[in-house]
mmCIF file of C-alpha atoms in Angstrom:
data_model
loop_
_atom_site.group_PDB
_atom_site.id
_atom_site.type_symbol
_atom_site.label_atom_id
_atom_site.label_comp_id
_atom_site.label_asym_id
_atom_site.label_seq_id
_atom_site.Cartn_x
_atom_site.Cartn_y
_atom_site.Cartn_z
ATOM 1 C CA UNK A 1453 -22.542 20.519 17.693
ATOM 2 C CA UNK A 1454 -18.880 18.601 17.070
ATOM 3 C CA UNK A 1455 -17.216 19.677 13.486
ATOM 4 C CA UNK A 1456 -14.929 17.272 12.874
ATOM 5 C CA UNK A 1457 -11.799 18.162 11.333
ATOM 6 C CA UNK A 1458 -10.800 16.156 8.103
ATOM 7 C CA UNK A 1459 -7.910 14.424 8.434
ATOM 8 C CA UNK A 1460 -4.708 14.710 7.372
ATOM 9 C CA UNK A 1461 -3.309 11.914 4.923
ATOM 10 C CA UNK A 1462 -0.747 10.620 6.338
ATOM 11 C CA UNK A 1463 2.611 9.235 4.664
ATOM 12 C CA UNK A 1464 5.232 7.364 5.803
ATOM 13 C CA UNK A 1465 8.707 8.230 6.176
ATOM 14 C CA UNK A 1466 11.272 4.920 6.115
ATOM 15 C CA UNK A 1467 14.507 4.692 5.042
ATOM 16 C CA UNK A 1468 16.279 7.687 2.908
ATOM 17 C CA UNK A 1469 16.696 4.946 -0.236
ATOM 18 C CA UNK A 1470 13.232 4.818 -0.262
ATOM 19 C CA UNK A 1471 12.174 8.211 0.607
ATOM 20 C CA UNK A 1472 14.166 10.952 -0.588
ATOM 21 C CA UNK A 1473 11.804 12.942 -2.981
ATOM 22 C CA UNK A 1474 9.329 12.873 -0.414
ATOM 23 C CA UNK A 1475 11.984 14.617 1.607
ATOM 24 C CA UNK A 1476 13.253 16.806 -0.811
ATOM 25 C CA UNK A 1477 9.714 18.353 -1.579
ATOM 26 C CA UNK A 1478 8.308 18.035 2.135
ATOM 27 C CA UNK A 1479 11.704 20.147 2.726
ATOM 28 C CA UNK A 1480 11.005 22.118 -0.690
ATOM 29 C CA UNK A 1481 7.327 23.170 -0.020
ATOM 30 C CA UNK A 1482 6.385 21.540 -3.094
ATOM 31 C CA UNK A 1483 3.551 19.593 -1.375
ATOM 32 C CA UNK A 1484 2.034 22.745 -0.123
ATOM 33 C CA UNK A 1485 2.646 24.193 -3.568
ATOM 34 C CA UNK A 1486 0.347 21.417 -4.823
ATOM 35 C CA UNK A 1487 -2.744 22.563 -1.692
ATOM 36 C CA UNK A 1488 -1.740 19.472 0.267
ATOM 37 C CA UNK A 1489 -1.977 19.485 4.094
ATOM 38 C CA UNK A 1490 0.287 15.927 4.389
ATOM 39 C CA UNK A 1491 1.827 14.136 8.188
ATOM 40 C CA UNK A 1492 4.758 12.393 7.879
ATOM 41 C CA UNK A 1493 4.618 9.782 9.899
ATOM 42 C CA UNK A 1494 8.243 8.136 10.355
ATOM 43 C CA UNK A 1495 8.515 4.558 10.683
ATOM 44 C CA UNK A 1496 11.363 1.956 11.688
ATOM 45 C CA UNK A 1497 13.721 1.120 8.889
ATOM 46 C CA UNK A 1498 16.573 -1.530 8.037
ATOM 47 C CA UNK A 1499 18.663 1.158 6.888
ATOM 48 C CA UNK A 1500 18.756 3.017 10.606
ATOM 49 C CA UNK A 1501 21.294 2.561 13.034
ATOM 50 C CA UNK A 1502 19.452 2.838 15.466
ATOM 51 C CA UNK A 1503 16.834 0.214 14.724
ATOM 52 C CA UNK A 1504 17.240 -2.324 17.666
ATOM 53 C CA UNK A 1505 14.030 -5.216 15.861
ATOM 54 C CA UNK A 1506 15.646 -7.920 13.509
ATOM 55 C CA UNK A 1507 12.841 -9.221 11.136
ATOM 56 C CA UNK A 1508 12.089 -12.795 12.419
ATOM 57 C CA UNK A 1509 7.834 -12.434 11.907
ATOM 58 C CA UNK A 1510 6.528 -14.577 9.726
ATOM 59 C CA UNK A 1511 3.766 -12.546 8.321
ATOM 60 C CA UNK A 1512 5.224 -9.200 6.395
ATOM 61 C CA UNK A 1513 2.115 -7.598 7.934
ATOM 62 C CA UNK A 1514 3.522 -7.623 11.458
ATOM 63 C CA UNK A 1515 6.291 -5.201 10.767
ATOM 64 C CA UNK A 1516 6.686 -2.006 11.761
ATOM 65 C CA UNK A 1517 5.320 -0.129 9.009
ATOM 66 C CA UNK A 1518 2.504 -2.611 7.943
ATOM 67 C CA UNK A 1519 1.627 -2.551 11.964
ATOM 68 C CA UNK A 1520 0.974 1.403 11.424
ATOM 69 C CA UNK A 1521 -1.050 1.168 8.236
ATOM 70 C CA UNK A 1522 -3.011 -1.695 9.490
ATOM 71 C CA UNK A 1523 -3.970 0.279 12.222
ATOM 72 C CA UNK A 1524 -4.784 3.909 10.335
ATOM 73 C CA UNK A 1525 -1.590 4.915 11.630
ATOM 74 C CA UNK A 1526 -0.654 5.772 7.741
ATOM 75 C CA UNK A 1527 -2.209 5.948 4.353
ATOM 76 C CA UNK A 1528 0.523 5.911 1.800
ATOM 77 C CA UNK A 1529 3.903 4.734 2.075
ATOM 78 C CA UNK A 1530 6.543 3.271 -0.522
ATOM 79 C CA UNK A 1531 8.915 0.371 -0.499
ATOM 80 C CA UNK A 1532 10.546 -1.880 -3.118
ATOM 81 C CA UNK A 1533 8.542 -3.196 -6.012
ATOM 82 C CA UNK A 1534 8.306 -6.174 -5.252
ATOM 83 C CA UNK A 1535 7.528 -5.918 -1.469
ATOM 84 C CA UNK A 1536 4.362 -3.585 -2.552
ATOM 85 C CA UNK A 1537 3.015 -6.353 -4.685
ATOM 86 C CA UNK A 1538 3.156 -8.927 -1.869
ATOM 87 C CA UNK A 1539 1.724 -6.855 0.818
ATOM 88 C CA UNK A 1540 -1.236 -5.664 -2.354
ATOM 89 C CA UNK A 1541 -2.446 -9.215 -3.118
ATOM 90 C CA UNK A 1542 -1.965 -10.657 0.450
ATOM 91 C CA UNK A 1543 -3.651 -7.747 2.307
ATOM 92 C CA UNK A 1544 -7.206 -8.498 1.392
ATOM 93 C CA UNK A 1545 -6.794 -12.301 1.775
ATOM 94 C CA UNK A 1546 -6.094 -12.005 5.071
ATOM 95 C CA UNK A 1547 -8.659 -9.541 5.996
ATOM 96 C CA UNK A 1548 -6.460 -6.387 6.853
ATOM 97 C CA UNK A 1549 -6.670 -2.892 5.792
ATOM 98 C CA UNK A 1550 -6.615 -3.039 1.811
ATOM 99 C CA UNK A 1551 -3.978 -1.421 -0.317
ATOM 100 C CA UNK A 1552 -3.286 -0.942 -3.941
ATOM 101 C CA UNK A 1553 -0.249 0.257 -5.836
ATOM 102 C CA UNK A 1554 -0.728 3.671 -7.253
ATOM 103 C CA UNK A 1555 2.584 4.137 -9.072
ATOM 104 C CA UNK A 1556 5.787 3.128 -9.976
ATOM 105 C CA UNK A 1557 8.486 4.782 -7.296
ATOM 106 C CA UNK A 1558 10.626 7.770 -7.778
ATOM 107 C CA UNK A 1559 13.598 6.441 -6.130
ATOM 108 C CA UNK A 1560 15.769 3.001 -8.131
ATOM 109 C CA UNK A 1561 17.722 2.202 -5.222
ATOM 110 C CA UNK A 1562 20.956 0.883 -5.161
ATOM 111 C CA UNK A 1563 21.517 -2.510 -4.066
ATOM 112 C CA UNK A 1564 25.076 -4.423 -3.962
ATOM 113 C CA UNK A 1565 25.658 -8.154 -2.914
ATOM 114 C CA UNK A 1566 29.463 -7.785 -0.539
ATOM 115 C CA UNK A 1567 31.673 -9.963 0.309
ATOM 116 C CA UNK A 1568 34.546 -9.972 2.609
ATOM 117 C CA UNK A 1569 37.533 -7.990 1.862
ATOM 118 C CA UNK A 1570 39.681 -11.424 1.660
ATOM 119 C CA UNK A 1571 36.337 -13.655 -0.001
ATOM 120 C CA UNK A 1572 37.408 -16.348 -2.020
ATOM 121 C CA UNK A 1573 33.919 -15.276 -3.895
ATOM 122 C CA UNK A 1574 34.804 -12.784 -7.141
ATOM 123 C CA UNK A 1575 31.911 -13.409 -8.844
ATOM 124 C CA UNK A 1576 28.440 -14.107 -8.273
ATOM 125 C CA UNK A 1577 28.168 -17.885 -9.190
ATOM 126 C CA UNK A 1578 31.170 -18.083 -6.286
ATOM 127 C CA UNK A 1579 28.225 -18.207 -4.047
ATOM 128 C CA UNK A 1580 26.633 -21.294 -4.921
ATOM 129 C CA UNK A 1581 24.949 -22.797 -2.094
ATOM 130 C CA UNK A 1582 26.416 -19.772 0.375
ATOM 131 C CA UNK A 1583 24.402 -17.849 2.826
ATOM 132 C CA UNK A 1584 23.301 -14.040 1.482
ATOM 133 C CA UNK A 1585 22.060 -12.139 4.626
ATOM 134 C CA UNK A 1586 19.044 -9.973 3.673
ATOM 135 C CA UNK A 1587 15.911 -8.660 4.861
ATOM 136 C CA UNK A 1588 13.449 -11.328 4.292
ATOM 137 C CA UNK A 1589 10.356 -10.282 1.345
ATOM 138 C CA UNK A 1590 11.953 -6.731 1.361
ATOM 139 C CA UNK A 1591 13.934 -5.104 -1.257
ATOM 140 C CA UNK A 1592 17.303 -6.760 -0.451
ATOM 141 C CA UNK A 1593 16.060 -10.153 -0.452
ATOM 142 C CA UNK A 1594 13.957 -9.501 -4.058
ATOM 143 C CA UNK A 1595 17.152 -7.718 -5.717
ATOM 144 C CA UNK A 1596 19.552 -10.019 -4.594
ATOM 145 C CA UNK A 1597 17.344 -12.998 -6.110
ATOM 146 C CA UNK A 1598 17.448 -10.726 -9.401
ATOM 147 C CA UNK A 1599 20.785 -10.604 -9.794
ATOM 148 C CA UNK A 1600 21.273 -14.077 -8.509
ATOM 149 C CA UNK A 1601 19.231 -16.065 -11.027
ATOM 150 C CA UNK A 1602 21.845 -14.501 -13.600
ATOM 151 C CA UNK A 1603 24.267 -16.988 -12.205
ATOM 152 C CA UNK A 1604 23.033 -19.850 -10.420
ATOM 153 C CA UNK A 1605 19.958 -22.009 -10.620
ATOM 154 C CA UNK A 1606 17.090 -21.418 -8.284
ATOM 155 C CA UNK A 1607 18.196 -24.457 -5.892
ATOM 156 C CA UNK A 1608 21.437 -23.293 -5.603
ATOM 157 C CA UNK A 1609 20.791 -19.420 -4.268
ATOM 158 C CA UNK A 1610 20.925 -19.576 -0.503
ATOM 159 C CA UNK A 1611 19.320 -16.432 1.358
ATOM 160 C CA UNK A 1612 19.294 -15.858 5.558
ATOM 161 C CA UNK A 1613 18.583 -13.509 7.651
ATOM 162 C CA UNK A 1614 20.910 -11.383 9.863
ATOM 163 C CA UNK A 1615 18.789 -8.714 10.542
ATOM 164 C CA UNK A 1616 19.590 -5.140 10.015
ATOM 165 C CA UNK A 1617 21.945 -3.667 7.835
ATOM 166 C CA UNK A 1618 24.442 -2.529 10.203
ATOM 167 C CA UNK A 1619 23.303 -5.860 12.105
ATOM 168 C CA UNK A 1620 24.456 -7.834 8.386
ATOM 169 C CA UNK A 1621 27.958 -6.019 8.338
ATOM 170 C CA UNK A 1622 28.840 -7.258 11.516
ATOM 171 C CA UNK A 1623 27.626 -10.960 10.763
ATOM 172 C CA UNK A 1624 30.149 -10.671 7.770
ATOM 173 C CA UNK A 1625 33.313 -9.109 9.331
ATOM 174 C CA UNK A 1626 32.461 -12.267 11.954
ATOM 175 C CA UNK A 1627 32.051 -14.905 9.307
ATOM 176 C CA UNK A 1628 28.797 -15.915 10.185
ATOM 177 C CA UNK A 1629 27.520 -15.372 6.434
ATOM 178 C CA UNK A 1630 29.371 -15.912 3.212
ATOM 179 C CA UNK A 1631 27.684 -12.551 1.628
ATOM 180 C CA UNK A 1632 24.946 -9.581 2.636
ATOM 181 C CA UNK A 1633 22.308 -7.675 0.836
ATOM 182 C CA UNK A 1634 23.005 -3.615 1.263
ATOM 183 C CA UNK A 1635 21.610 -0.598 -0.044
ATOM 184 C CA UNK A 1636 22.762 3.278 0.745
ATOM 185 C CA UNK A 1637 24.513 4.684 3.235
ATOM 186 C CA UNK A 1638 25.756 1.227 4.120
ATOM 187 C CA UNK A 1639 27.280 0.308 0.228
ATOM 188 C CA UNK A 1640 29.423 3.299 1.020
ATOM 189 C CA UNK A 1641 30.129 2.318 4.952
ATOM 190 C CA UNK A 1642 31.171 -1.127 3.565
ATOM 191 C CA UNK A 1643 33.337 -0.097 0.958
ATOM 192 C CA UNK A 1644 34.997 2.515 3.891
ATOM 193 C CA UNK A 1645 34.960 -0.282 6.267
ATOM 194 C CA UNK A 1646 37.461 -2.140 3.378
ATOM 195 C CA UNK A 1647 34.187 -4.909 2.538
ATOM 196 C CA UNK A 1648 34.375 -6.019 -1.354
ATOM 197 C CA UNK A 1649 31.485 -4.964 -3.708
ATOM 198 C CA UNK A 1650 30.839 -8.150 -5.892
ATOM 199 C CA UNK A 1651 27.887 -6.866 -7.773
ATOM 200 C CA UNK A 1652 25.195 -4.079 -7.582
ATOM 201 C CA UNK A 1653 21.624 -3.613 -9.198
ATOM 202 C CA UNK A 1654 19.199 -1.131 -8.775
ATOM 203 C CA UNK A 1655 15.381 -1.776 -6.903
ATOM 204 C CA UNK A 1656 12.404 0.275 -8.448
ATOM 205 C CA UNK A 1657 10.209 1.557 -5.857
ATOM 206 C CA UNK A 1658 6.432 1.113 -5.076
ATOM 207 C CA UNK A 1659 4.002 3.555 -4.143
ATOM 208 C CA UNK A 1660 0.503 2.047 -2.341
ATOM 209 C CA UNK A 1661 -2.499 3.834 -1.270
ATOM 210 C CA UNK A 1662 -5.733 3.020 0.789
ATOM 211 C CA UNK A 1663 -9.060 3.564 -0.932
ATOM 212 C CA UNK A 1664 -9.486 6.582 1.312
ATOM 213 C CA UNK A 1665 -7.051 8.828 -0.926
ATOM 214 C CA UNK A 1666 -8.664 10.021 -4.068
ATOM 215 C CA UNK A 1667 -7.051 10.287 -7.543
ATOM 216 C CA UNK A 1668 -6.641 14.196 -7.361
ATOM 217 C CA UNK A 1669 -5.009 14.162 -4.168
ATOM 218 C CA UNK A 1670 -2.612 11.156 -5.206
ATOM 219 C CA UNK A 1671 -1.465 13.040 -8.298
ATOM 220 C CA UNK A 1672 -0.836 15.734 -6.263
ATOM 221 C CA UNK A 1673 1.695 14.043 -4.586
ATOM 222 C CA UNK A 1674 3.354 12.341 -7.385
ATOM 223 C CA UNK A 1675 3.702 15.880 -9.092
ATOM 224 C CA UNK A 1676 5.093 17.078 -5.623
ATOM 225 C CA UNK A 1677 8.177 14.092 -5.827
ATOM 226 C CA UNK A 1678 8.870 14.687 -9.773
ATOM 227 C CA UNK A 1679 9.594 18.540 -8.918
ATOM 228 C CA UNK A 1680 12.040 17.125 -6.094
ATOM 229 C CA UNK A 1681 13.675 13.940 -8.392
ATOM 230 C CA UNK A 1682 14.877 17.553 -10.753
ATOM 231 C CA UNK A 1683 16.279 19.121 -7.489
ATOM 232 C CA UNK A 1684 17.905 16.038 -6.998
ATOM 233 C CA UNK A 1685 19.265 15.703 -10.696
ATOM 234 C CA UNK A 1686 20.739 18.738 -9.732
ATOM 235 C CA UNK A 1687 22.398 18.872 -6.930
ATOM 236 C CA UNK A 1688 22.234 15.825 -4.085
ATOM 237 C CA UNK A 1689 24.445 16.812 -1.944
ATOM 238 C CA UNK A 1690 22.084 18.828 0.201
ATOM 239 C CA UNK A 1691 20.110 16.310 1.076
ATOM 240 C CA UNK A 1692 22.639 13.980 1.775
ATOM 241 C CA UNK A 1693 22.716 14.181 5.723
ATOM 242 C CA UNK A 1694 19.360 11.915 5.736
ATOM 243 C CA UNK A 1695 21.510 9.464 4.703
ATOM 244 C CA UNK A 1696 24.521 10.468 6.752
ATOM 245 C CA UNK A 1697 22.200 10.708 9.712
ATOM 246 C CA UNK A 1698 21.166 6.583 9.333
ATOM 247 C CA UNK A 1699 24.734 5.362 9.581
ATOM 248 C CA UNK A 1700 25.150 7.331 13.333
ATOM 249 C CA UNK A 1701 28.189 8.955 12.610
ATOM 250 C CA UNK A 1702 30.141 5.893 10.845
ATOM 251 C CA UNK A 1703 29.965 7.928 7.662
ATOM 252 C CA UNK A 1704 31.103 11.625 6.544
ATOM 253 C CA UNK A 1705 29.278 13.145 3.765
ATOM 254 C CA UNK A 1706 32.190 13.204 1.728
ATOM 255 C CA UNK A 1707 32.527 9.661 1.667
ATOM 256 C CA UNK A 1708 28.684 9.190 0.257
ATOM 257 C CA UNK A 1709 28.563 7.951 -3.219
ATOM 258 C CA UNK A 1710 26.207 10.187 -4.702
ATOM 259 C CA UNK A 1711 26.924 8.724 -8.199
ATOM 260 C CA UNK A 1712 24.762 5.863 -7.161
ATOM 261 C CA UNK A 1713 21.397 7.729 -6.172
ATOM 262 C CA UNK A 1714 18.902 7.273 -9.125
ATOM 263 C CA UNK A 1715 15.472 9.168 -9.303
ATOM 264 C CA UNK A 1716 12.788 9.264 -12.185
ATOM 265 C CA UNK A 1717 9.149 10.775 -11.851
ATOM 266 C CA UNK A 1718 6.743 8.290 -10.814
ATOM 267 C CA UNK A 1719 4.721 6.544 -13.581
ATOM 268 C CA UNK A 1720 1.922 4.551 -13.914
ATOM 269 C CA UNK A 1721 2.034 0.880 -12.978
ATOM 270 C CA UNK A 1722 0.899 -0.788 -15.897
ATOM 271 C CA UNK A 1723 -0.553 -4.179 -16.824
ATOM 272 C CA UNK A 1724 2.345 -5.205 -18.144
ATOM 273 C CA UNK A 1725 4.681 -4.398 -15.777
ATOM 274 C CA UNK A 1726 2.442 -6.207 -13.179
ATOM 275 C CA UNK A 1727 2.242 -9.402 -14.873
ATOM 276 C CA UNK A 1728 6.454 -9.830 -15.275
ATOM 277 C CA UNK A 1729 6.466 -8.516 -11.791
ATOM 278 C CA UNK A 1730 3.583 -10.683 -10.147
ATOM 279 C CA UNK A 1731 4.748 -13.863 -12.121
ATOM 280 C CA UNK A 1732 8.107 -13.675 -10.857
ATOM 281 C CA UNK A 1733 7.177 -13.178 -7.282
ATOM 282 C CA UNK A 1734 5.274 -16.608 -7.968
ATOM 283 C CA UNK A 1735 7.482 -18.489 -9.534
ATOM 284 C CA UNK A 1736 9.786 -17.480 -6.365
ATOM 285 C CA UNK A 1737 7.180 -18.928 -4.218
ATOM 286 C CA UNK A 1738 7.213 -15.416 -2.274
ATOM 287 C CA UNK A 1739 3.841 -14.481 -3.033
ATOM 288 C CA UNK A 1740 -0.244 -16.030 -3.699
ATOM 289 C CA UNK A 1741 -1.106 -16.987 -6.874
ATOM 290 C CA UNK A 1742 -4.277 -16.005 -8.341
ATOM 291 C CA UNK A 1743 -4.324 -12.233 -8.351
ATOM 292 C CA UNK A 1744 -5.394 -9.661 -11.188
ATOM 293 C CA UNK A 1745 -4.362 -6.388 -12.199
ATOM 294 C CA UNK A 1746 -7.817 -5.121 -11.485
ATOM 295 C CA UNK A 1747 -7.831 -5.986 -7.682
ATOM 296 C CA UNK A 1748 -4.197 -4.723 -7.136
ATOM 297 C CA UNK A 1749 -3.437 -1.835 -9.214
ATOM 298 C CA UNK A 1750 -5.638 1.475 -9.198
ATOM 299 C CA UNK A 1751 -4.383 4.165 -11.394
ATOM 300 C CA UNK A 1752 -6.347 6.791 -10.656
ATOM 301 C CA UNK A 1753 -3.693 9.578 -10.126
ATOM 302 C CA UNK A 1754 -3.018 8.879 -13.744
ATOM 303 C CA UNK A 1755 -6.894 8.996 -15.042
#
């Protein structure tokens, strides 16, 4: 007779920016504390050095992380808000492995659009009708829209791809792009490199979930990350080498702007917040119409 051993939910592991709590109470025991068996499952991230891919697919669901989910590689993961709600309402309509956003993220990322040390750009309407270098339907390219649309009409925001982050400094120290899209570690290696911040915003985070984690379980986790957003509160700096470790040396932790990480306890998503959300990713042509709240939200770590 086989027994076959449950298995282990699996969460992802991306980028630091996204996934610090995680860390913190993976690191912290705080998962265990909660009777969770969890595997982290790291995945490829713009924020790595190390990350040779530049995003050219056209579907979101061919990238690294999506791959692994697709393929019961991973059951929970986290990215920007915006990038969740895509990959929620597009999943089912093209027949892949369903998802549905669980909660609002513990981590509000720091984003900053930067310019060349000598830029004739000082402010953000200076970019009209100039290349931005992000990562295409991920955080970068959805916060730098946000803080664009502040300045400049719709036709007149410009957005390309240059790949990776380290990948996007290089295009600008070359000239190849007027402006790029960063987030942590690699605000604080431009600013060492001597790159000009123009403007910065913060990105809420995600969380999504396949049917096959159950409410209890999900809360468990959640209560797990708003134990480690208080450690972090605290004191950061012992957790900043996941950061350091992304750049590949280019950064000492000294030179990390702590100031700029931002952590609350993850919430529920609510209706509301999903129709501003969803309607803006419309109206920016970046995702379907026609969703509802009921076939892309499920709140049951909440109920």
């Amino acid at each position: 007779m086989n027994i076959q051993t449950p298995k282990k939910p699996q969460v992802a592991i991306m980028n630091a920016v996204h996934d610090l709590p995680v860390l913190v109470a993976r690191d912290k025991g705080y998962f265990k504390d909660e009777g969770l068996d969890l595997e982290f499952v790291t995945t490829p991230g713009m924020a790595q050095v190390t990350t040779a891919h530049s995003v050219k697919f056209d579907s979101v669901f061919e990238r690294p992380l999506d791959s692994v989910y697709n393929d019961g590689g991973i059951d929970q993961y986290r990215m920007c808000e915006w990038g969740i709600m895509k990959r929620a309402v597009e999943a089912d309509r093209e027949g892949l492995r369903g998802r549905k956003i669980v909660a609002l993220g513990a981590s509000m990322s720091s984003f900053a659009i930067v310019v060349a040390y000598d830029s004739k750009a000082y402010e953000p309407e200076m970019l009209k009708d100039q290349a931005i270098a992000v990562t295409p339907n991920n955080g970068s390219h959805f916060t730098t829209l946000k803080i664009m649309e502040g300045f400049l009409a719709q036709e007149h925001i410009k957005i390309t791809n240059a790949g990776s982050m380290p990948k996007r400094i290089e295009a600008l120290r070359q000239g190849k792009v007027s402006a790029v899209s960063l987030m942590e570690p690699w605000i604080s290696v431009a600013q060492k490199q001597g790159l000009r911040i123009l403007i910065e915003s913060h990105s809420t985070r995600s969380e999504a979930a396949g049917d096959d984690l159950d409410g209890p379980t999900l809360a468990k986790m959640f209560r797990a990350q708003a134990r480690a957003v208080k450690v972090l509160e605290n004191d950061p700096p012992p957790y900043i080498h996941y950061f350091i470790a992304e750049t590949g040396g280019l950064l000492e932790p000294h030179e990390f702007q702590t100031w700029r990480l931002l952590h609350a306890a993850p919430q529920p998503y609510t209706r509301e917040r999903f129709d501003d959300t969803y309607k803006w990713t419309v109206k920016w042509n970046m995702t379907v119409p026609g969703a509802a709240y009921e076939n892309t939200v499920d709140n049951r770590a909440w109920e």
